GROMACS .gro file of N, CA and C in nm:
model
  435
    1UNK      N    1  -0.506  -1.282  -0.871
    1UNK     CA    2  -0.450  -1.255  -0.739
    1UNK      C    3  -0.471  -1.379  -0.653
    2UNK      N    4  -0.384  -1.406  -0.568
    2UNK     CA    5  -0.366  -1.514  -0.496
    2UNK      C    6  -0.475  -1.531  -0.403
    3UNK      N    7  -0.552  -1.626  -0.332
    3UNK     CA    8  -0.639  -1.581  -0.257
    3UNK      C    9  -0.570  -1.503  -0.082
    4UNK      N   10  -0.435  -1.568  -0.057
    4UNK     CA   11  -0.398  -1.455   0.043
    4UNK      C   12  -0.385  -1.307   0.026
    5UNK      N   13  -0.323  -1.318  -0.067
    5UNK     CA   14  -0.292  -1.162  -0.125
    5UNK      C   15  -0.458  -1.078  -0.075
    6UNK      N   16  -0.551  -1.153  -0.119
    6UNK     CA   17  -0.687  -1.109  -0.146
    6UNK      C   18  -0.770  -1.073   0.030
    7UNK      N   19  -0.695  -1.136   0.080
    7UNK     CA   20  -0.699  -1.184   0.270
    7UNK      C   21  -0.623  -1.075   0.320
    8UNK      N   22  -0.503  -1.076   0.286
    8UNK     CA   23  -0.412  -0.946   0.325
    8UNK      C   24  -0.434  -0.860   0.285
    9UNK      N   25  -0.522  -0.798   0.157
    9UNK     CA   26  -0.565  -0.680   0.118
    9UNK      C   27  -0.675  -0.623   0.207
   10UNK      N   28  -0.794  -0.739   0.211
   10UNK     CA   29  -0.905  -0.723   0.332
   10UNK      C   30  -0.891  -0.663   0.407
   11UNK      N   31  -0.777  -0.784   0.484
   11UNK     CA   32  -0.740  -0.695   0.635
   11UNK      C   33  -0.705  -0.592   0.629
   12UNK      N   34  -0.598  -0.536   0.550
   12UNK     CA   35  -0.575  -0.405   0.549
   12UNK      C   36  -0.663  -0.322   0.551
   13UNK      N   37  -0.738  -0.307   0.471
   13UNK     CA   38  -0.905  -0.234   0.443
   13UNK      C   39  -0.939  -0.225   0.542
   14UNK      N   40  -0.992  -0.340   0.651
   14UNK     CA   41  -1.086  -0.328   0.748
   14UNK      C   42  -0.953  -0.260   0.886
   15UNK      N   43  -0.798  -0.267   0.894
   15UNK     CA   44  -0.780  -0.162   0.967
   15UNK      C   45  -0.748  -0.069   0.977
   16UNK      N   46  -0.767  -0.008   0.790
   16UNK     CA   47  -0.811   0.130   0.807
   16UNK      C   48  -0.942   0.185   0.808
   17UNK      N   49  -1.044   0.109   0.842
   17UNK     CA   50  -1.177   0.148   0.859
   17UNK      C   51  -1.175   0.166   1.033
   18UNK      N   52  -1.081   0.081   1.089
   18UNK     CA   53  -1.095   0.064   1.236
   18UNK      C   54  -1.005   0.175   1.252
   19UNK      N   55  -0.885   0.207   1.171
   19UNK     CA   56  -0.797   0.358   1.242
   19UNK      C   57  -0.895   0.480   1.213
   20UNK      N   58  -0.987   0.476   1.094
   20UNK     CA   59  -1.092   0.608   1.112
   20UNK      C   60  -1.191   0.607   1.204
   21UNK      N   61  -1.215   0.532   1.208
   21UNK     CA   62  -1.321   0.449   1.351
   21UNK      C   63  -1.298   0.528   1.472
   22UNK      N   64  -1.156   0.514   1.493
   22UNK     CA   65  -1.122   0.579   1.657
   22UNK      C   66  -1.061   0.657   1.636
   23UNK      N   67  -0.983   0.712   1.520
   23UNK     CA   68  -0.973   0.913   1.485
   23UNK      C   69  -1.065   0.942   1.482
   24UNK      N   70  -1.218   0.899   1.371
   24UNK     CA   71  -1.327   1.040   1.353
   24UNK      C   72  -1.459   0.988   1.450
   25UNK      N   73  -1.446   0.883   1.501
   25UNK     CA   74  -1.534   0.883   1.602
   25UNK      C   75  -1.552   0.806   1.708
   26UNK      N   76  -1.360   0.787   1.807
   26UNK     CA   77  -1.344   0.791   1.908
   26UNK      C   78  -1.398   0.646   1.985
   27UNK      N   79  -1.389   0.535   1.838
   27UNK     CA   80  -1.462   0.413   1.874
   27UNK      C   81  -1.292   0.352   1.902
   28UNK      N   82  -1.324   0.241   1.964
   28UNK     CA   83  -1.185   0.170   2.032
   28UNK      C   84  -1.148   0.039   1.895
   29UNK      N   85  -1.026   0.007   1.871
   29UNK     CA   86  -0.962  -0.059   1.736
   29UNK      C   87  -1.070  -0.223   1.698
   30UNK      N   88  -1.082  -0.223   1.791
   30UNK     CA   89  -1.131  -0.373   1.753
   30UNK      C   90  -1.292  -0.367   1.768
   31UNK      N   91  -1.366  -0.270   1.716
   31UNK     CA   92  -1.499  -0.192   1.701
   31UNK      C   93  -1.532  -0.158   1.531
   32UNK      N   94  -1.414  -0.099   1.550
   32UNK     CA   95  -1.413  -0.020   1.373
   32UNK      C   96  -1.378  -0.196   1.324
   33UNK      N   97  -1.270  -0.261   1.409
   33UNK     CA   98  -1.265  -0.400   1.288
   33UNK      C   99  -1.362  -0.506   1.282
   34UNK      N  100  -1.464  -0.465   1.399
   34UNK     CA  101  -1.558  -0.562   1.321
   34UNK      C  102  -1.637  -0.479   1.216
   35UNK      N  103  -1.668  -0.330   1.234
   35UNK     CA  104  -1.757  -0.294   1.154
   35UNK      C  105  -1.690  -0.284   0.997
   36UNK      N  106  -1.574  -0.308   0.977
   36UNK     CA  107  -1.497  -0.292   0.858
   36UNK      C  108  -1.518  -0.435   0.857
   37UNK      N  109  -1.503  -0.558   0.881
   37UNK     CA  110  -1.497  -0.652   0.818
   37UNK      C  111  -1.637  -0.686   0.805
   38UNK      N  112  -1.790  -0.622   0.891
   38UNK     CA  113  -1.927  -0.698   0.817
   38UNK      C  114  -1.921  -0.579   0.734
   39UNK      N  115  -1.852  -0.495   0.672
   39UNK     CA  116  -1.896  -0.399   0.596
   39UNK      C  117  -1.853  -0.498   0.435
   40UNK      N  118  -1.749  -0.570   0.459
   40UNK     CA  119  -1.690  -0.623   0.347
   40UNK      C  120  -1.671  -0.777   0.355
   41UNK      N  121  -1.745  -0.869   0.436
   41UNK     CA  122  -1.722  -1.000   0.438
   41UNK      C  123  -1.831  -1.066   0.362
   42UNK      N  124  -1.810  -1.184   0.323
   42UNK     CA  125  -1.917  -1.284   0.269
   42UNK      C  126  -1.901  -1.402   0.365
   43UNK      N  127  -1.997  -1.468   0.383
   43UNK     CA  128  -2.192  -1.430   0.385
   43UNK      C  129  -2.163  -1.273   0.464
   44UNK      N  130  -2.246  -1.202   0.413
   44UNK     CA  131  -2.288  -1.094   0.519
   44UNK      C  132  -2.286  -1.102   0.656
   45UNK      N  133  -2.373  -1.215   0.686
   45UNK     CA  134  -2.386  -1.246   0.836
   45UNK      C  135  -2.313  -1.358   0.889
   46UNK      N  136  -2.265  -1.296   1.032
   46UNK     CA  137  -2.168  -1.387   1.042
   46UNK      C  138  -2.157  -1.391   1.248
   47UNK      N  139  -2.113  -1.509   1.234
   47UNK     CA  140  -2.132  -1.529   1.366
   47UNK      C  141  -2.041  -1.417   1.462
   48UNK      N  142  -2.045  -1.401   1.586
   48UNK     CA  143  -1.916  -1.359   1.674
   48UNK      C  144  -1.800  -1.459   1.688
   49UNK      N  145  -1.804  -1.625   1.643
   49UNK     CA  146  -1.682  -1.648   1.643
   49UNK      C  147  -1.603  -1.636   1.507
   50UNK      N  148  -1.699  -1.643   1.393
   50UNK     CA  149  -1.663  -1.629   1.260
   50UNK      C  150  -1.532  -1.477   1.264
   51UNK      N  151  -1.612  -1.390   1.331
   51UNK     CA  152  -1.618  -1.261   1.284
   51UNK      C  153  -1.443  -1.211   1.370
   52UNK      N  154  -1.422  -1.263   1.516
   52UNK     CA  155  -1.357  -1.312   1.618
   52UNK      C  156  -1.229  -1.356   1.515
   53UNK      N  157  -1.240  -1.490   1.467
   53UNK     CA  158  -1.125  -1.593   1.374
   53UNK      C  159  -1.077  -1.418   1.232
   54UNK      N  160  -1.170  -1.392   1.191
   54UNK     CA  161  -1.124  -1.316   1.076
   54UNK      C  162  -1.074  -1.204   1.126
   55UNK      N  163  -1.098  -1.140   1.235
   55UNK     CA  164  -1.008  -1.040   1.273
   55UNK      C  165  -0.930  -1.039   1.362
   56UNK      N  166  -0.928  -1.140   1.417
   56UNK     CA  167  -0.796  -1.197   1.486
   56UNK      C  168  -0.781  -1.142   1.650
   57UNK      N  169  -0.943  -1.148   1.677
   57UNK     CA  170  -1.011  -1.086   1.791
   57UNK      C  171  -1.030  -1.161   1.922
   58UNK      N  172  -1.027  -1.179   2.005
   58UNK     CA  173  -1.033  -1.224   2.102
   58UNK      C  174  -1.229  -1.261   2.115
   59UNK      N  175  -1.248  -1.427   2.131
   59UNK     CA  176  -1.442  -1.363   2.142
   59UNK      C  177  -1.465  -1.290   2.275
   60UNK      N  178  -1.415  -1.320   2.376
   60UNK     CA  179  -1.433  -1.272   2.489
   60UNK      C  180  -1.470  -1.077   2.440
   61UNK      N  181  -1.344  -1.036   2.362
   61UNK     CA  182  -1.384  -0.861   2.377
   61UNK      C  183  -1.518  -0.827   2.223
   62UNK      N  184  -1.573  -0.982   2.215
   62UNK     CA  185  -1.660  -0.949   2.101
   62UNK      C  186  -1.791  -0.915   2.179
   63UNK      N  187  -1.827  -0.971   2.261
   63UNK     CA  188  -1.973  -0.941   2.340
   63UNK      C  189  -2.034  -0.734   2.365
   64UNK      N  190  -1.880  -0.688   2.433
   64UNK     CA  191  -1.949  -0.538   2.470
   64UNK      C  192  -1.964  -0.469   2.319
   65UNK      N  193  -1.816  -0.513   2.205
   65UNK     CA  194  -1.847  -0.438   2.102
   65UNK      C  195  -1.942  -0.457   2.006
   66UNK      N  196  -2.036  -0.605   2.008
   66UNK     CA  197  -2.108  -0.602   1.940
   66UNK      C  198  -2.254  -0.575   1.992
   67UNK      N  199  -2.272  -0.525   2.081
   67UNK     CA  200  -2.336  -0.480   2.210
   67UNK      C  201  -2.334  -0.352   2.152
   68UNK      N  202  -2.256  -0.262   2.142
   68UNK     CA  203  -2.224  -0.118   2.063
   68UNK      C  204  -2.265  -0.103   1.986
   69UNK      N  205  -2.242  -0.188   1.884
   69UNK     CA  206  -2.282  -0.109   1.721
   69UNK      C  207  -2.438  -0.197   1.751
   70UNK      N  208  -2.471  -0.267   1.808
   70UNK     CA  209  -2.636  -0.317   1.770
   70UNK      C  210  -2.719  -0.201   1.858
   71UNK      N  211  -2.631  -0.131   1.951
   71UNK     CA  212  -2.733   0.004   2.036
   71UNK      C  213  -2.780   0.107   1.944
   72UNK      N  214  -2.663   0.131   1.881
   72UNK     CA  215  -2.642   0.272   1.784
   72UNK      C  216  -2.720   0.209   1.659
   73UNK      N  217  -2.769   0.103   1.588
   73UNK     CA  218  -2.805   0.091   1.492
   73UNK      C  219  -2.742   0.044   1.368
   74UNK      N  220  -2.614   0.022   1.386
   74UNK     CA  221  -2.476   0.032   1.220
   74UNK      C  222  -2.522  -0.164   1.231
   75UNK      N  223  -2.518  -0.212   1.342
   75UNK     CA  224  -2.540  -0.386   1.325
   75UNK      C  225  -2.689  -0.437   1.361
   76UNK      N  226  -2.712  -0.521   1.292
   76UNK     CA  227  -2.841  -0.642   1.361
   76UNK      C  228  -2.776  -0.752   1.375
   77UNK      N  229  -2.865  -0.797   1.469
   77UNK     CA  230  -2.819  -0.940   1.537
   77UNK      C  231  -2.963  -1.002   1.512
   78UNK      N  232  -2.910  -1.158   1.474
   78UNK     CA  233  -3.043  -1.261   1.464
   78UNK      C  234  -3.037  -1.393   1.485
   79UNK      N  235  -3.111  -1.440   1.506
   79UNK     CA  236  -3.088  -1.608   1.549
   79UNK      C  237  -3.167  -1.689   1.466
   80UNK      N  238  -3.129  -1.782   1.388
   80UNK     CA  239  -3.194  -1.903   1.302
   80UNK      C  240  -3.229  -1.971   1.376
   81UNK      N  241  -3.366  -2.008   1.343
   81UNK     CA  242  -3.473  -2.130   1.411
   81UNK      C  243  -3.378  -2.257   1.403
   82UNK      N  244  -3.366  -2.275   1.531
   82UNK     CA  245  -3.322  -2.420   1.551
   82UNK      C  246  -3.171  -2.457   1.596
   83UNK      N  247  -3.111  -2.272   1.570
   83UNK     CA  248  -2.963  -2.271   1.645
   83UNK      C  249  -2.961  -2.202   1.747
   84UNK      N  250  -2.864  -2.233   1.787
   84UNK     CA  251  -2.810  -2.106   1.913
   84UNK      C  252  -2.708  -2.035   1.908
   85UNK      N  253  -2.685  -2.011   1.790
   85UNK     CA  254  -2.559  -1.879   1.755
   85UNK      C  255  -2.651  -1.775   1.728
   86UNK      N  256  -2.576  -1.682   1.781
   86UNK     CA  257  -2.636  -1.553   1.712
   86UNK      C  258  -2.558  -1.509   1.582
   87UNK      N  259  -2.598  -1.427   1.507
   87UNK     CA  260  -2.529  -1.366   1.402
   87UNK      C  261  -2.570  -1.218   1.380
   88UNK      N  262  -2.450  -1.175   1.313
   88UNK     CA  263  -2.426  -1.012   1.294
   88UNK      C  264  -2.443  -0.981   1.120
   89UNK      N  265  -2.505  -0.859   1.092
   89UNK     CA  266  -2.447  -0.817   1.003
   89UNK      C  267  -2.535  -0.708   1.001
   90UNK      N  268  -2.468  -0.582   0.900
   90UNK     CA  269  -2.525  -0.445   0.866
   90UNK      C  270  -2.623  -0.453   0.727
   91UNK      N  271  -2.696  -0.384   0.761
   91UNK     CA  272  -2.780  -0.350   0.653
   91UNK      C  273  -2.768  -0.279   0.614
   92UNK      N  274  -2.831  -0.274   0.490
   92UNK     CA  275  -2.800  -0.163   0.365
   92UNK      C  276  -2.821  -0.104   0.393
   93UNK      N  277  -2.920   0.015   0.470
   93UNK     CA  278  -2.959   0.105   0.499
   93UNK      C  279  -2.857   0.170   0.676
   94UNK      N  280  -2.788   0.111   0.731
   94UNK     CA  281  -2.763   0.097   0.831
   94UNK      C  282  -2.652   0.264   0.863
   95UNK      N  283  -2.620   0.265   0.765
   95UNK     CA  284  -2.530   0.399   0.765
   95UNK      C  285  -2.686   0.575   0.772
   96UNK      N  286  -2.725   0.533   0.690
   96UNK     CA  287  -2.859   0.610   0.690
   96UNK      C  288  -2.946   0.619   0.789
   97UNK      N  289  -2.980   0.518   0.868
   97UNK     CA  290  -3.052   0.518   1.017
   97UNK      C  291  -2.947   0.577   1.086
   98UNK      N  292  -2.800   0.570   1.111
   98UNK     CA  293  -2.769   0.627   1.213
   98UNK      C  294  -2.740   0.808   1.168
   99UNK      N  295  -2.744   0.855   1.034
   99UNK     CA  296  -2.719   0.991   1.025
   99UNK      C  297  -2.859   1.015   1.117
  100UNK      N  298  -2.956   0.983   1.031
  100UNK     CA  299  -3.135   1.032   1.048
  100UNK      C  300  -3.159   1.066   1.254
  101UNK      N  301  -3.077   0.958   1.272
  101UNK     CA  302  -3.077   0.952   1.456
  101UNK      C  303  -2.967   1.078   1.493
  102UNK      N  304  -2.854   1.095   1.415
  102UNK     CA  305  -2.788   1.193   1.463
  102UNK      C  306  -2.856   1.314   1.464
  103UNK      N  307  -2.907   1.329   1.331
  103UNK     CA  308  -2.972   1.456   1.343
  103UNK      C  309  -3.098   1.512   1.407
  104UNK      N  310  -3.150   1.408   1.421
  104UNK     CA  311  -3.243   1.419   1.537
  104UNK      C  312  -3.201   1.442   1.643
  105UNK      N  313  -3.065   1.425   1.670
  105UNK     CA  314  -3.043   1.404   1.829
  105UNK      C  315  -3.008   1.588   1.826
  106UNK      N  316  -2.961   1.618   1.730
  106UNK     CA  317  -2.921   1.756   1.685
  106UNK      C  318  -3.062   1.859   1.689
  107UNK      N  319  -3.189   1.823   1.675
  107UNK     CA  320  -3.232   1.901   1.615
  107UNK      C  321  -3.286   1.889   1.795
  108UNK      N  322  -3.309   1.782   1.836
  108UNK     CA  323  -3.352   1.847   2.017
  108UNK      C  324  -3.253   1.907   2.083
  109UNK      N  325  -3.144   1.875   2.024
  109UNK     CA  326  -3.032   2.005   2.133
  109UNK      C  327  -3.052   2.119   2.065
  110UNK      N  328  -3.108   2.131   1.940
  110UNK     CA  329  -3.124   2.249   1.926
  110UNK      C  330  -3.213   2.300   2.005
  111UNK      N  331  -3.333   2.280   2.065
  111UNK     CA  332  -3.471   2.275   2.137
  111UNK      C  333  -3.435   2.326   2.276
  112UNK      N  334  -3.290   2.292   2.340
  112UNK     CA  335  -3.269   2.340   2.421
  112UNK      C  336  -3.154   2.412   2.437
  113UNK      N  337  -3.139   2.478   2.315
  113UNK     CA  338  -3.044   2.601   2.272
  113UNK      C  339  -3.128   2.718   2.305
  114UNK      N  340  -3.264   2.705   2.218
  114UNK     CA  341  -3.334   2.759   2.248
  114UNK      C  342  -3.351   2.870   2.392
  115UNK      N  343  -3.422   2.755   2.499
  115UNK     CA  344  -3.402   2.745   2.600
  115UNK      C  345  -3.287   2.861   2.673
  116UNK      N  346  -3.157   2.833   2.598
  116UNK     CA  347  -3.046   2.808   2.660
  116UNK      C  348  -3.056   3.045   2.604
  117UNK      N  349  -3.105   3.034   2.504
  117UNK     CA  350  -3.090   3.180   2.456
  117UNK      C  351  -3.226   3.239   2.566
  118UNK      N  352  -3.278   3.179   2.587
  118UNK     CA  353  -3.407   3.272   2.665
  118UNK      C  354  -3.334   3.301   2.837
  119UNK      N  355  -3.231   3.231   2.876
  119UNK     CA  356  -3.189   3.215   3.000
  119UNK      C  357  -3.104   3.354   2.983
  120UNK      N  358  -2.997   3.379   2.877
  120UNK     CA  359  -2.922   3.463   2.867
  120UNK      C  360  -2.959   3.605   2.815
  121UNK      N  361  -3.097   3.591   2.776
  121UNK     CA  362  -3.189   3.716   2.775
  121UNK      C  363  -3.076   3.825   2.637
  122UNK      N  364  -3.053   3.960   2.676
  122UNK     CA  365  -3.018   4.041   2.554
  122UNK      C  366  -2.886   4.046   2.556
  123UNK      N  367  -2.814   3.967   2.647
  123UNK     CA  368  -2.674   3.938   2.693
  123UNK      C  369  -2.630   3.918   2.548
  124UNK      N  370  -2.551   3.947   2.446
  124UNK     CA  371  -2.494   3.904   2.344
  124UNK      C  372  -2.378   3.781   2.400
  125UNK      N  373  -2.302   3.889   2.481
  125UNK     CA  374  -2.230   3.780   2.526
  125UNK      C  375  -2.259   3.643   2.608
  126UNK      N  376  -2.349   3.620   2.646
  126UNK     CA  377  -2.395   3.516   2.746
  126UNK      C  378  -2.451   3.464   2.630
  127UNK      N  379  -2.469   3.468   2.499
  127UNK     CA  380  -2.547   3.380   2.404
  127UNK      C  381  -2.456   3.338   2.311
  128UNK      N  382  -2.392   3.415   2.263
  128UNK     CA  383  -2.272   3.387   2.162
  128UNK      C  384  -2.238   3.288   2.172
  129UNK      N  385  -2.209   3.186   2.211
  129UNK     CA  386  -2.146   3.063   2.223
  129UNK      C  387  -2.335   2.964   2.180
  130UNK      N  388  -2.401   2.958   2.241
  130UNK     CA  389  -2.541   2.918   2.215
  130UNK      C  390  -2.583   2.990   2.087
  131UNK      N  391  -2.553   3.081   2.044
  131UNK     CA  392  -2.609   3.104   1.875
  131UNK      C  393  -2.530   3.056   1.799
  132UNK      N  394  -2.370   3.035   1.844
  132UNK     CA  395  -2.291   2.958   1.732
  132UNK      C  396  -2.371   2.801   1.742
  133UNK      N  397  -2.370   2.733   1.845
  133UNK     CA  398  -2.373   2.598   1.860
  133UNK      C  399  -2.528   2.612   1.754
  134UNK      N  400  -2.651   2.685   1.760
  134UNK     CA  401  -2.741   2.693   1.658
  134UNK      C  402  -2.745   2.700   1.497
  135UNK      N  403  -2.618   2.806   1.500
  135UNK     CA  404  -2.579   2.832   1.337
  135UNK      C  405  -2.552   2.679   1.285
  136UNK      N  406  -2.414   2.575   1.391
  136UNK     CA  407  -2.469   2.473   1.262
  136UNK      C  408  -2.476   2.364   1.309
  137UNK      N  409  -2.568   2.357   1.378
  137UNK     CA  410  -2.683   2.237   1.385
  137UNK      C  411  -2.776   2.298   1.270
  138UNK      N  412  -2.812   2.424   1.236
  138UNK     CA  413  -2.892   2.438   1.135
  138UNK      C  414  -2.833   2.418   1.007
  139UNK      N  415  -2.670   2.385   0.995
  139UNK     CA  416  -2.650   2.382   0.859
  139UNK      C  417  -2.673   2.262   0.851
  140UNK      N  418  -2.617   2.159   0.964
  140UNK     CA  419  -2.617   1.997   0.924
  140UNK      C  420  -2.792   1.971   0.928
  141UNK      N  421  -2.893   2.001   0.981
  141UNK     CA  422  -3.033   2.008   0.950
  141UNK      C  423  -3.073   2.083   0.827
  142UNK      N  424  -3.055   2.163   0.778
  142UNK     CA  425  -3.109   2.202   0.682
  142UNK      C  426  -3.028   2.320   0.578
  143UNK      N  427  -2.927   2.242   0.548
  143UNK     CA  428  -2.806   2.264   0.465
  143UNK      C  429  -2.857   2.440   0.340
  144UNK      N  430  -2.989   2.414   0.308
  144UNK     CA  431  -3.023   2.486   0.221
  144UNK      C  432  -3.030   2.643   0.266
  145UNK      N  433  -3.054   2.665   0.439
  145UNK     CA  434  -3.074   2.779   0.434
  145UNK      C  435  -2.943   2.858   0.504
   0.00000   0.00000   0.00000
């Protein structure tokens, strides 16, 4: 295969990682394309202008989005002794830290579901909506029971 062919296949890849990006989780197009292209670029790590040139990104709108994924956990950012670029890339584990955080974030709203059932007392109806939102946070926490 040609090495464009191999360039044009990429890209393609990384913007359908960026169209699931902002269907299944409402991230904006040029978010999902950086995280699709450090998901699949060599070197791994790569600067914001590197990253900018390969997806055909503006650097200016690279600062808030890589600002994003380094909050949530999916990127690290690092700086080599003796430069002043920063650089990006995901770690292997990086998909796994952010479930572990989701579900945590799940298992304290469950904490104040809780809460939320003691307010509505023997009301079925005033809870019903708060025992569904419980049913599955407990499946995505603890699938087995």
């Amino acid at each position: 295969m040609a090495p464009d062919d191999d360039r044009e296949r990429t890209l393609d890849w990384v913007e359908r990682v960026a169209m699931f990006c902002g269907d299944a989780w409402g991230l904006a197009p040029i978010t999902g394309r950086i995280l699709g292209w450090l998901l699949i670029c060599s070197p791994a790590e790569q600067s914001a202008g590197e990253i900018a040139d390969a997806i055909g990104a503006s650097r200016a709108s690279m600062t808030s989005n890589m600002r994003l994924l380094t909050s949530v956990g999916l990127v690290r950012r690092r700086t080599r002794p003796g430069e002043r670029t920063t650089y990006y890339r995901i770690e292997d584990d990086a998909f796994e830290k952010v479930v572990r955080q989701r579900l945590a974030s799940f298992a304290a709203f469950g904490e104040i579901a809780e809460e939320g059932l003691k307010l509505g007392g023997a009301d079925a109806e005033r809870t019903r909506r708060i025992r569904s939102a419980q049913q599955s946070i407990a499946l995505l926490i603890d699938p087995e029971k």
